[in-house]
Amino acid sequence: MPNLFNPRIFVLSMRLDELPPRESFLDWYNEIVEKAGLTDKRYPIKGMNVWTPYGWKIMQSVDSLIRREFDATGHDEVNFPTLIPETEFAKEAEHIKGFGKDVFWVTHAGENELDVRLLLRPTSETAMYPMFSLWIRSHSDLPLKIYQIVSTFRYETKQTRAFIRVREIHFFESHTAHRDFEDAEKQIKEDLEILDRLMKKLCLPYLMHRRPDWDKFAGAYYSLGIDTLMEGKILQIGSIHQYRDNFSRPYDIEYEDENGEHRYVHQTTFGMSERLLGAVIGIHGDEHGLILPPAIAPYQVVIVPIPKKGHQEEVYAACRELEEELSGAGYRVHLDDRDMRPGNKYYQWEIKGVPIRIELGLRDMENGTVMLFRRDTLEKESVQRRGVAEKIAEIMQDIEKHLYVRAMKKMEGSIKEVSNLSETDPESMPEIIKASWCGKESCGIKMEEITDMNVLGTAEPEEKSQEKCLICGEKAEKYIYLSKTY
Ligand code: ZN
């Protein structure tokens, strides 16, 4: 088995030419996913890609951030079976209506046709809740807070795309059960705080939308969509749902309260997926390749020796010493000592999005300096060798801030309130439209038709409008947002 994590395996088999320009965004995206060694889509099932080592390492770092957050807030990790019996799946009517067309079925075991068909989980409500009804007995069992990070399966019929639209999804889902609606609402507040901390680490700005009733999750009381802007279109990167007792009734999840009364629990879920990685690629990357936030970069620092004839050993020894020092300081650092021109190494690590590169040659050694290169700004700076570990901490913080603010400004600049939908020149249409809305479904649908966009929902927390509905002219209560979506 070759060491696929070694960049040479990927890069040598590739053309060392430029990436497509960012303006041809989807070509650029496809190419960068492949060239950076994130996934291999040649696996013979469409939409089920192989996670190759570099991509998997990044995803695992994202998962670690998620685990840290959920463990710290009293959630326990579990792992449920992949298969769900049709009988359980069919219990919540809305749910099966929403997912029915998207599931993969297992109909046979060996040569026998199964009495009860099994399906590959598209999400895990119907796998978990029969167990919840066994686990939860009394008010002292509540709240129940669990999560898992597993593959889910959806038969996508649209064009598949790495990390954005796939049929086997690397999925995070938390499920909680509470004694009443208010306690479930508190959970959603906690989810929002978790989300905010996580997104800062991934340098991803986001918008929170309460989805309209016609677009909420199958079976939910309400759904919050977590949306980000990627190249002029909205990418949903997660969702939070309030189920109230919509699932606990069909699944019979009851508890006995202090007075001996039986009550149904109230439930919430929070889901995110590998789309987080898709967003990181698409939002931060440039024409040189990926730009990884330091928190999830497999290597935060790469050291490239600048060899000089007759002084090879000195230079390499100095590089090794620096590598040990930085790794001792807690950085994920890699010394690239391959026999290859430094320029080629730069090129490869830039594609892979390593946040900081250090170049170290004889002249630097004599001057007591090193050359630092920042992937996000492409700036080079000669800094003192002494104290370089502290300097890197500073720069990494600055990279995090810079990536976040840059993406945030772009997103905020794309939102515009419009006073007329039909007369607006399509060319000058903002990427995200904010419109006064009366709250009626028919007016929302009409807005989608006129703009050829999707309703994202109302902002969370809600913003009151003093204007009139742009469709029916009646008093508008709120604003609704629309955009093109992935
Ligand atoms: Zn209206």
XYZ file of C-alpha atoms in Angstrom, residues 141-382:
242
model
C -33.606 10.481 32.318
C -33.978 13.933 30.732
C -32.543 15.745 28.994
C -31.079 13.023 26.799
C -28.345 14.455 24.556
C -26.530 12.248 22.066
C -24.707 12.621 18.766
C -23.016 10.537 16.112
C -20.718 11.070 13.130
C -21.573 8.477 10.473
C -22.331 7.959 6.797
C -25.858 8.697 5.641
C -27.233 7.838 2.218
C -29.447 9.768 -0.142
C -30.218 8.941 -3.699
C -29.476 12.332 -5.254
C -30.755 12.673 -8.758
C -29.156 16.053 -9.459
C -25.572 16.430 -10.686
C -23.246 15.173 -7.950
C -20.262 17.235 -6.754
C -17.547 16.393 -4.224
C -18.547 17.399 -0.661
C -21.504 19.444 -1.942
C -23.902 16.908 -3.404
C -23.030 13.273 -2.784
C -24.928 10.047 -2.227
C -22.936 8.829 0.745
C -22.664 11.752 3.104
C -20.205 12.154 5.964
C -22.744 13.360 8.481
C -22.884 14.766 11.973
C -26.197 14.618 13.857
C -27.138 15.392 17.435
C -30.484 14.320 18.867
C -31.893 15.539 22.145
C -35.020 14.819 24.184
C -36.488 17.205 26.769
C -39.299 17.402 29.271
C -41.059 20.285 27.513
C -40.950 22.755 24.655
C -39.122 25.435 26.665
C -36.302 23.084 27.606
C -35.964 22.046 23.943
C -35.812 25.739 22.993
C -32.920 26.173 25.448
C -31.133 23.370 23.644
C -31.499 25.240 20.365
C -29.942 28.311 21.986
C -26.999 26.163 23.062
C -26.733 24.753 19.517
C -26.504 28.288 18.150
C -23.627 29.095 20.500
C -21.820 25.896 19.531
C -22.344 26.700 15.867
C -20.901 30.172 16.262
C -17.704 28.938 17.908
C -17.295 26.248 15.283
C -17.808 28.577 12.332
C -15.195 30.997 13.696
C -12.648 28.156 13.644
C -13.589 27.314 10.059
C -13.568 31.049 9.220
C -17.047 30.678 7.713
C -19.573 33.485 8.080
C -23.173 32.278 7.950
C -26.773 33.417 7.904
C -29.455 31.827 10.025
C -32.837 31.453 8.358
C -36.077 30.063 9.701
C -37.275 28.042 6.717
C -40.828 28.705 5.536
C -43.354 26.000 6.424
C -43.387 24.650 2.878
C -39.651 24.024 3.005
C -39.047 22.778 6.547
C -37.586 19.395 7.422
C -40.017 16.505 7.072
C -41.637 16.131 10.477
C -40.230 19.298 12.070
C -42.222 21.927 13.960
C -39.733 24.469 12.626
C -36.354 24.299 10.878
C -33.412 26.679 10.998
C -31.172 26.572 7.953
C -27.511 27.490 8.356
C -26.575 29.170 5.083
C -23.349 30.554 3.716
C -22.567 32.364 0.485
C -20.235 30.607 -1.929
C -19.486 32.251 -5.242
C -22.800 34.077 -5.512
C -25.035 31.208 -4.397
C -26.253 29.982 -1.032
C -24.866 26.730 0.283
C -26.750 25.230 3.210
C -24.110 23.857 5.588
C -26.301 22.652 8.409
C -29.666 22.749 10.077
C -31.268 22.783 13.489
C -34.777 21.441 14.013
C -37.380 21.807 16.718
C -39.592 18.706 16.568
C -41.825 19.520 19.541
C -43.616 16.171 20.120
C -44.055 15.337 16.423
C -41.812 12.279 16.682
C -42.353 11.324 20.310
C -46.043 10.605 19.696
C -45.643 8.092 16.836
C -42.545 6.579 18.495
C -44.111 6.545 21.923
C -41.313 8.350 23.764
C -42.865 9.115 27.117
C -41.624 9.892 30.577
C -43.218 9.988 33.983
C -43.090 13.425 35.573
C -42.827 14.241 39.317
C -46.576 13.759 39.764
C -46.637 10.368 38.095
C -48.172 11.730 34.885
C -47.049 10.386 31.512
C -45.854 13.025 29.082
C -44.338 13.031 25.622
C -40.807 14.379 25.302
C -39.922 17.340 23.095
C -37.047 16.806 20.709
C -34.430 18.699 18.719
C -31.748 17.816 16.200
C -28.698 19.555 14.826
C -27.099 18.300 11.610
C -23.992 19.208 9.618
C -22.015 17.404 6.952
C -18.953 17.346 4.722
C -20.451 20.433 3.082
C -18.486 22.305 5.746
C -15.371 21.215 3.898
C -16.946 22.117 0.542
C -17.602 25.609 1.918
C -14.027 25.968 3.188
C -12.710 25.013 -0.260
C -15.088 27.180 -2.246
C -15.101 30.267 -0.043
C -11.436 30.617 0.910
C -9.529 29.097 -2.027
C -7.895 31.087 -4.826
C -6.229 30.504 -8.198
C -3.220 28.927 -6.419
C -5.306 26.308 -4.638
C -6.815 25.658 -1.227
C -6.492 28.024 1.701
C -7.020 26.096 4.919
C -7.950 27.671 8.237
C -5.148 26.777 10.709
C -7.576 24.891 12.995
C -8.168 22.158 10.400
C -4.946 22.160 8.364
C -3.235 18.730 8.521
C 0.039 20.694 8.402
C -0.110 24.201 9.783
C 3.518 24.859 8.907
C 5.714 23.380 6.192
C 9.477 23.901 6.289
C 11.272 24.007 2.957
C 15.089 23.943 3.066
C 16.878 26.140 0.520
C 19.889 24.010 -0.314
C 23.286 25.414 -1.214
C 26.070 23.372 -2.708
C 28.589 22.303 -0.058
C 26.308 23.315 2.830
C 23.534 20.773 2.435
C 23.941 19.115 5.818
C 24.108 22.382 7.775
C 20.902 23.625 6.185
C 19.025 20.356 6.763
C 20.234 20.180 10.381
C 18.947 23.717 10.994
C 15.608 22.767 9.427
C 15.296 19.645 11.570
C 16.018 21.679 14.669
C 13.300 24.158 13.700
C 10.853 21.327 13.004
C 11.444 19.856 16.468
C 11.050 23.199 18.138
C 7.751 23.952 16.393
C 6.350 20.495 16.872
C 7.331 20.734 20.568
C 5.377 23.995 20.707
C 2.279 22.060 19.571
C 2.129 22.900 15.855
C 1.389 20.352 13.153
C 4.588 20.819 11.202
C 6.213 19.018 8.302
C 9.775 19.241 6.984
C 9.752 18.712 3.227
C 13.204 17.198 2.660
C 12.472 15.708 -0.761
C 15.142 16.035 -3.406
C 13.220 18.495 -5.526
C 13.465 22.153 -6.481
C 12.066 24.459 -3.737
C 9.815 26.146 -6.301
C 8.031 22.870 -7.037
C 7.541 22.281 -3.349
C 6.049 25.753 -2.900
C 3.646 25.075 -5.700
C 2.464 21.787 -4.227
C 1.974 23.051 -0.685
C 0.148 26.103 -1.964
C -2.353 23.862 -3.757
C -2.822 21.958 -0.515
C -3.508 25.194 1.340
C -0.889 24.951 4.108
C -1.326 28.191 6.084
C 2.361 28.990 6.689
C 5.549 28.055 4.857
C 8.995 28.621 6.269
C 11.947 28.807 3.932
C 15.350 28.345 5.509
C 18.675 28.637 3.705
C 22.299 29.395 4.455
C 21.852 33.153 4.170
C 18.972 33.065 6.657
C 21.109 31.014 9.043
C 23.898 33.584 8.859
C 21.437 36.416 9.489
C 19.624 34.589 12.283
C 16.367 34.833 10.338
C 13.811 32.659 8.497
C 11.503 33.531 5.628
C 7.795 33.227 6.452
C 5.169 32.897 3.726
C 1.447 33.329 4.402
C -0.848 31.348 2.152
C -3.883 33.618 2.624
C -2.230 36.898 1.603
C 0.707 35.410 -0.381
C 3.022 37.729 1.597
C 6.612 36.888 2.439
C 8.396 38.306 5.441
C 11.857 37.760 6.894
